[in-house]
Amino acid sequence: MTMTPMAPRVALFVPCFIDSSFPEIGVATLQLLERLGCIVEYPFNQTCCGQPLANEGDQKNAAACEALFVQNFAGYDYIVGPSASCIHHIRQHLDAIEQTAEVTQVRTHAYELVEFLHDILQIRDFPWASFPHKVALHNSCTSLRSLQPPLASMSEIRGPVFSKPKELLANVPGIEWVELERADECCGFGGLFSIFEEGVSAKMGYDKVDDQRRAGAEYIVSADMSCLMHQKGCAQRLGYGQKYIHIAQILNGDTA
Amino acid sequence: MKPVDQSAAADEFIADVQHERFHDHHLWDLRKGRDQARDHIPEWEMLRQLASDIKAHTLTHLADYLEEFERKATANGVQVHWAQDAQEHNRIVGEIFAARQVKTVIKSKSMLTDECQMRPYLAERGITVIESDLGERIQQLDDDQPPSHIVVPAVHKLRGDVAKLFARTIDSDPNNDDPKVLSEAGRQSLRPHFLAADAGMTGANYLIAETGSFVVCTNEGNADISANLPPLHVASVGIEKLIPRIEDLGVFIRLLSRSALGSPITQYTSHFRAPRDGGEMHIVLVDNGRSARLGMADFWTSLKCIRCGACMNTCPVYRRSGGLSYGSVYPGPIGVILNPAIDLHRYRALPFASTMNGSCTSVCPVKINIHEQIYQWRRIISEKQELPLLRRTALDVAAKVLASPALFRRVIAGVDQISREFPRALIYNPLNAWGLQREIPDAPKATFHQWWAKNRGADHE
């Protein structure tokens, strides 16, 4: 695809845990956005959005982190990151610092990858992609019950059923969906919850990966790698065979 | 008082595989039942909004409606009392009983009297209170254990546990755990208490300002017997239970039992308006911190709660922790946001016993934004320096690293090097909470940052 002057100018936000542990997701996100005609820049001094600190209630400590984020990301048309919880933090909770025009601009221009592809670029076809596997979808709790608008409908609410991740994957050949018994129950990651409430967190994770295994999933796909990091850690410890993959990787043409 | 350690208590609960599994599955079944009941009501989300709006309206005009209620109830021949806190509530109830030489009271389940610690208060004054709700009675017989759920108080017990408990306390067969046999044994042991009681006590689900009447919802009918058999009926009710008109009641009745248990309605929905001939009826209207909470901008909507327990049934943390782990009369998500307002130091751990997944908010029939209030409580706990020292120190360190790109890069490089080069036994040590029951992600060859610097860096560095 050729770039035109009208191409969206995107700042790529690579959340800290993706940068350090799952760089391939950052690369897939970058390549995918470029394939779709975006001009992508990577603000080089980025670290973290501050969510881990703010979620602990620690506004005082979150402030420096948030200020750095704004310094890195101010002025872009779109800030796109492959993680709903980080984007939710930026949009909804980036308030440990003074709310200048710059901060507001950053907060209102941040997009989670799936919603950027689905709502802004409005793309449904990824002709280079193919994924011939039995796949279960994991939607993060943030993407369902905090992000506005949500990425998918949730089982608690009576209303139309929809799923933006599934719409994006609908034209990817080969995917055979398997359904989980408790499709949108939290997996127990919860950020620092996974450390400070280790016992409950691991039990929730074990129950989640059991459900996936019973459903016969070969792969679990999600727009949130943080949940998958936890689930993968649980499945590996239990010796289960299912694998975990970020939606950006499938949409970018990874075949596993 | 020492802060509640929910996490440690939850670990103990999880270690008992059989109980944890039963608890999780049983409560998840209630959640599924709730979903099915909801599916029969096309206007479900509209009903939730209506209920939430009625409560918001009532709470923002609370004083007026309370006065109207008192006026109407008094005109009906009911004696209305006001209690500012738990102590005053207990004193008032104690005085009513003392003046009438009441020695035994049969009580229908009321979370408020548990909140006020009324039973021990009355026991010290020679008044015995017998719980008539089967679940609550089970908890009372089990060395006065508190309820572990606001709707199903003994839900953490297996039938075998109840069979053993009943064999020990009311002389039933320890080897027969048939639920029918057990509930019949419970019923037979309660009957003499019903017949002998000098007074009956209930709570109320709804106070109706327009009529001065109140409504009690139960599935066992025990509230009706408690209220009607003895000549004296005392109802203890929180001031937030008010709704303006009888017309509003249907909205809540439709939501309550569907949200709680998945049934369309409770077996008994009883209206009380006036004492019966020759009898007495008292209502104690209790504040106990409620009007203070009404003044808290981020938390006042928690007063909308109709005590259905749906947030507990759906909460993945509650289901795996057991209600007793919360160390409070109100466990689960609603307890997580109610308790810190009562005692921040004691309940400082509770807002962290949550993944903030938001399922509680989405099932709440009166649309309380529970998970957002949990987030707000965390801020207050942090501001008031109530985070444990170790946690505060860890956050201070993390903040320095995350706010400095150079330091952040060095730390990542260091951690990746450790995970590549250190032997497994050193990495998976007892201090590594992540690694106790989970594998750690493999360190990549290069971080994304390094990849970018190498592949795209020329233009951008």
Short mmCIF file of C-alpha atoms in Angstrom, two decimals, chain A residues 12 14 16-27 30-31 34 40-48 50 52-62 64-65 68 72 89 93-96 141-142 145-146 154-159 181-186 188-204 206-208 226 229-234 236-237, chain B residues 6-7 10-11 14 20 24-25 28 31-32 34-35 38-45 48 314 316-317 319-321 349 352-359 362-363 371 375-376 378-380 382-383 385 387 390-392 394-396 398-405 408-409 412 416 424 428 433-444 446-453 456 460-461:
data_model
loop_
_atom_site.label_atom_id
_atom_site.label_comp_id
_atom_site.label_asym_id
_atom_site.label_seq_id
_atom_site.Cartn_x
_atom_site.Cartn_y
_atom_site.Cartn_z
CA LEU A 12 2.77 3.61 18.25
CA VAL A 14 4.10 -0.27 23.00
CA CYS A 16 5.96 -1.77 28.97
CA PHE A 17 5.28 -5.51 29.34
CA ILE A 18 4.94 -5.95 25.57
CA ASP A 19 8.16 -4.06 24.99
CA SER A 20 10.08 -6.19 27.48
CA SER A 21 8.47 -9.61 27.12
CA PHE A 22 6.48 -9.79 23.88
CA PRO A 23 8.28 -7.53 21.35
CA GLU A 24 6.83 -9.58 18.47
CA ILE A 25 3.42 -8.07 19.29
CA GLY A 26 4.85 -4.58 18.99
CA VAL A 27 6.39 -5.53 15.64
CA LEU A 30 3.66 -1.74 13.64
CA GLN A 31 3.75 -3.81 10.44
CA GLU A 34 1.92 0.26 8.00
CA VAL A 40 3.70 5.14 12.16
CA GLU A 41 6.11 6.81 14.53
CA TYR A 42 7.48 5.28 17.68
CA PRO A 43 8.12 7.90 20.36
CA PHE A 44 11.49 6.61 21.43
CA ASN A 45 11.51 7.63 25.09
CA GLN A 46 8.26 5.94 26.07
CA THR A 47 8.12 3.66 29.09
CA CYS A 48 4.70 3.02 30.63
CA GLY A 50 1.35 4.70 34.67
CA PRO A 52 0.21 -0.13 37.47
CA LEU A 53 0.76 2.75 39.90
CA ALA A 54 -2.63 4.39 39.43
CA ASN A 55 -4.45 1.08 39.85
CA GLU A 56 -2.82 0.81 43.27
CA GLY A 57 -4.35 4.18 44.06
CA ASP A 58 -0.89 5.73 44.07
CA GLN A 59 -1.61 8.99 42.25
CA LYS A 60 1.47 10.68 43.67
CA ASN A 61 3.78 8.15 42.05
CA ALA A 62 1.73 7.84 38.88
CA ALA A 64 5.75 11.44 36.82
CA CYS A 65 4.96 8.46 34.63
CA LEU A 68 6.41 11.41 30.64
CA ASN A 72 6.13 11.49 24.39
CA HIS A 89 -6.07 4.15 31.71
CA HIS A 93 -7.72 7.80 34.42
CA LEU A 94 -4.78 9.92 33.28
CA ASP A 95 -5.57 12.45 36.00
CA ALA A 96 -2.64 12.35 38.40
CA CYS A 141 -12.49 -7.38 31.40
CA THR A 142 -11.35 -3.84 30.64
CA ARG A 145 -16.72 -3.51 31.01
CA SER A 146 -14.53 -0.41 31.26
CA MET A 154 -20.87 -8.96 27.73
CA SER A 155 -22.95 -11.79 29.14
CA GLU A 156 -24.29 -9.72 32.04
CA ILE A 157 -26.11 -7.16 29.92
CA ARG A 158 -29.27 -7.75 27.94
CA GLY A 159 -28.67 -6.23 24.54
CA GLU A 181 -18.27 -22.20 29.31
CA ARG A 182 -17.48 -18.97 31.17
CA ALA A 183 -16.46 -16.89 28.19
CA ASP A 184 -16.17 -13.53 29.90
CA GLU A 185 -15.28 -14.46 33.46
CA CYS A 186 -12.12 -12.68 34.59
CA GLY A 188 -7.49 -13.38 37.49
CA PHE A 189 -4.61 -11.35 36.09
CA GLY A 190 -5.68 -7.93 37.36
CA GLY A 191 -2.25 -6.26 37.14
CA LEU A 192 -0.56 -6.19 40.55
CA PHE A 193 -3.46 -8.32 41.81
CA SER A 194 -1.58 -11.22 40.23
CA ILE A 195 1.32 -10.59 42.62
CA PHE A 196 -0.28 -9.35 45.83
CA GLU A 197 -3.27 -11.72 45.68
CA GLU A 198 -1.31 -14.57 44.18
CA GLY A 199 -3.45 -17.41 45.54
CA VAL A 200 -6.80 -16.24 44.18
CA SER A 201 -5.19 -14.99 40.97
CA ALA A 202 -3.61 -18.36 40.18
CA LYS A 203 -6.81 -20.25 41.06
CA MET A 204 -8.79 -18.05 38.68
CA TYR A 206 -6.20 -22.35 36.47
CA ASP A 207 -9.98 -22.41 36.16
CA LYS A 208 -9.76 -20.31 32.99
CA SER A 226 -1.51 -9.11 29.82
CA MET A 229 0.66 -13.70 29.83
CA HIS A 230 -1.03 -14.87 33.03
CA GLN A 231 -3.06 -17.60 31.32
CA LYS A 232 -0.02 -18.83 29.41
CA GLY A 233 1.96 -18.99 32.65
CA CYS A 234 -0.83 -21.05 34.25
CA GLN A 236 2.49 -24.02 31.03
CA ARG A 237 2.74 -24.80 34.72
CA GLN B 6 -8.56 -11.21 53.05
CA SER B 7 -5.82 -12.66 50.89
CA ALA B 10 -8.83 -16.73 50.75
CA ASP B 11 -5.72 -18.90 50.35
CA ILE B 14 -8.81 -22.34 48.22
CA GLU B 20 -13.93 -24.07 47.10
CA ASP B 24 -17.62 -21.51 43.01
CA HIS B 25 -19.96 -23.78 41.06
CA TRP B 28 -21.97 -19.51 39.35
CA ARG B 31 -25.38 -16.19 38.24
CA LYS B 32 -26.51 -18.36 35.30
CA ARG B 34 -29.97 -14.74 37.00
CA ASP B 35 -29.04 -14.50 33.30
CA ARG B 38 -33.16 -11.70 32.85
CA ASP B 39 -33.67 -13.16 29.38
CA HIS B 40 -37.41 -13.39 30.05
CA ILE B 41 -37.65 -9.62 30.62
CA PRO B 42 -37.18 -7.66 27.38
CA GLU B 43 -37.12 -4.37 29.28
CA TRP B 44 -34.49 -5.57 31.77
CA GLU B 45 -31.94 -2.81 31.17
CA ARG B 48 -32.33 -1.37 36.03
CA THR B 314 -20.79 -13.09 39.78
CA PRO B 316 -14.78 -14.44 40.56
CA VAL B 317 -12.75 -13.40 43.60
CA ARG B 319 -16.50 -17.25 44.62
CA ARG B 320 -12.96 -18.45 45.24
CA SER B 321 -12.41 -16.70 48.55
CA ALA B 349 -7.08 -4.62 52.12
CA PHE B 352 -7.30 -4.68 46.61
CA ALA B 353 -9.07 -8.05 46.80
CA SER B 354 -10.52 -7.31 43.38
CA THR B 355 -9.37 -7.46 39.79
CA MET B 356 -11.74 -4.56 39.06
CA ASN B 357 -13.17 -6.72 36.27
CA GLY B 358 -16.49 -4.89 36.52
CA SER B 359 -18.84 -7.86 36.35
CA SER B 362 -22.87 -5.01 35.12
CA VAL B 363 -25.15 -7.33 37.11
CA HIS B 371 -15.71 -1.43 40.36
CA TYR B 375 -10.78 2.18 42.20
CA GLN B 376 -11.66 5.36 44.12
CA ARG B 378 -7.71 2.60 46.45
CA ARG B 379 -6.82 6.24 45.94
CA ILE B 380 -8.08 7.15 49.39
CA SER B 382 -3.05 5.32 49.30
CA GLU B 383 -3.52 8.98 50.25
CA GLN B 385 -0.93 6.06 53.93
CA LEU B 387 -0.99 0.80 52.05
CA LEU B 390 6.35 -3.06 51.67
CA ARG B 391 3.82 -2.21 49.02
CA ARG B 392 4.43 1.53 49.31
CA ALA B 394 7.73 -1.22 45.94
CA LEU B 395 5.58 1.44 44.30
CA ASP B 396 8.12 4.17 45.08
CA ALA B 398 8.64 1.19 40.41
CA ALA B 399 7.66 4.83 39.94
CA LYS B 400 11.29 5.96 39.71
CA VAL B 401 12.04 3.29 37.11
CA LEU B 402 8.94 3.89 34.99
CA ALA B 403 9.44 7.65 34.93
CA SER B 404 13.01 7.41 33.63
CA PRO B 405 13.53 5.99 30.12
CA PHE B 408 13.70 1.64 32.61
CA ARG B 409 15.93 0.27 29.80
CA ILE B 412 14.55 -4.46 31.60
CA ASP B 416 15.95 -10.25 30.90
CA ARG B 424 15.51 -22.07 37.26
CA TYR B 428 11.50 -19.67 41.02
CA ALA B 433 4.96 -14.51 43.76
CA TRP B 434 4.39 -14.75 40.02
CA GLY B 435 6.40 -17.95 39.76
CA LEU B 436 4.79 -19.85 42.66
CA GLN B 437 2.06 -21.29 40.45
CA ARG B 438 2.84 -19.79 37.00
CA GLU B 439 5.63 -19.84 34.48
CA ILE B 440 7.42 -16.58 33.73
CA PRO B 441 7.49 -15.43 30.09
CA ASP B 442 10.76 -16.22 28.29
CA ALA B 443 13.08 -13.28 27.82
CA PRO B 444 13.07 -12.23 24.16
CA ALA B 446 15.65 -8.13 22.00
CA THR B 447 13.04 -5.80 23.43
CA PHE B 448 10.78 -3.93 21.02
CA HIS B 449 12.76 -0.82 21.82
CA GLN B 450 16.02 -2.52 20.80
CA TRP B 451 14.37 -3.97 17.69
CA TRP B 452 13.24 -0.50 16.66
CA ALA B 453 16.65 1.03 17.32
CA ARG B 456 14.28 1.70 12.19
CA HIS B 460 14.37 8.38 14.52
CA GLU B 461 17.10 8.40 17.11
#
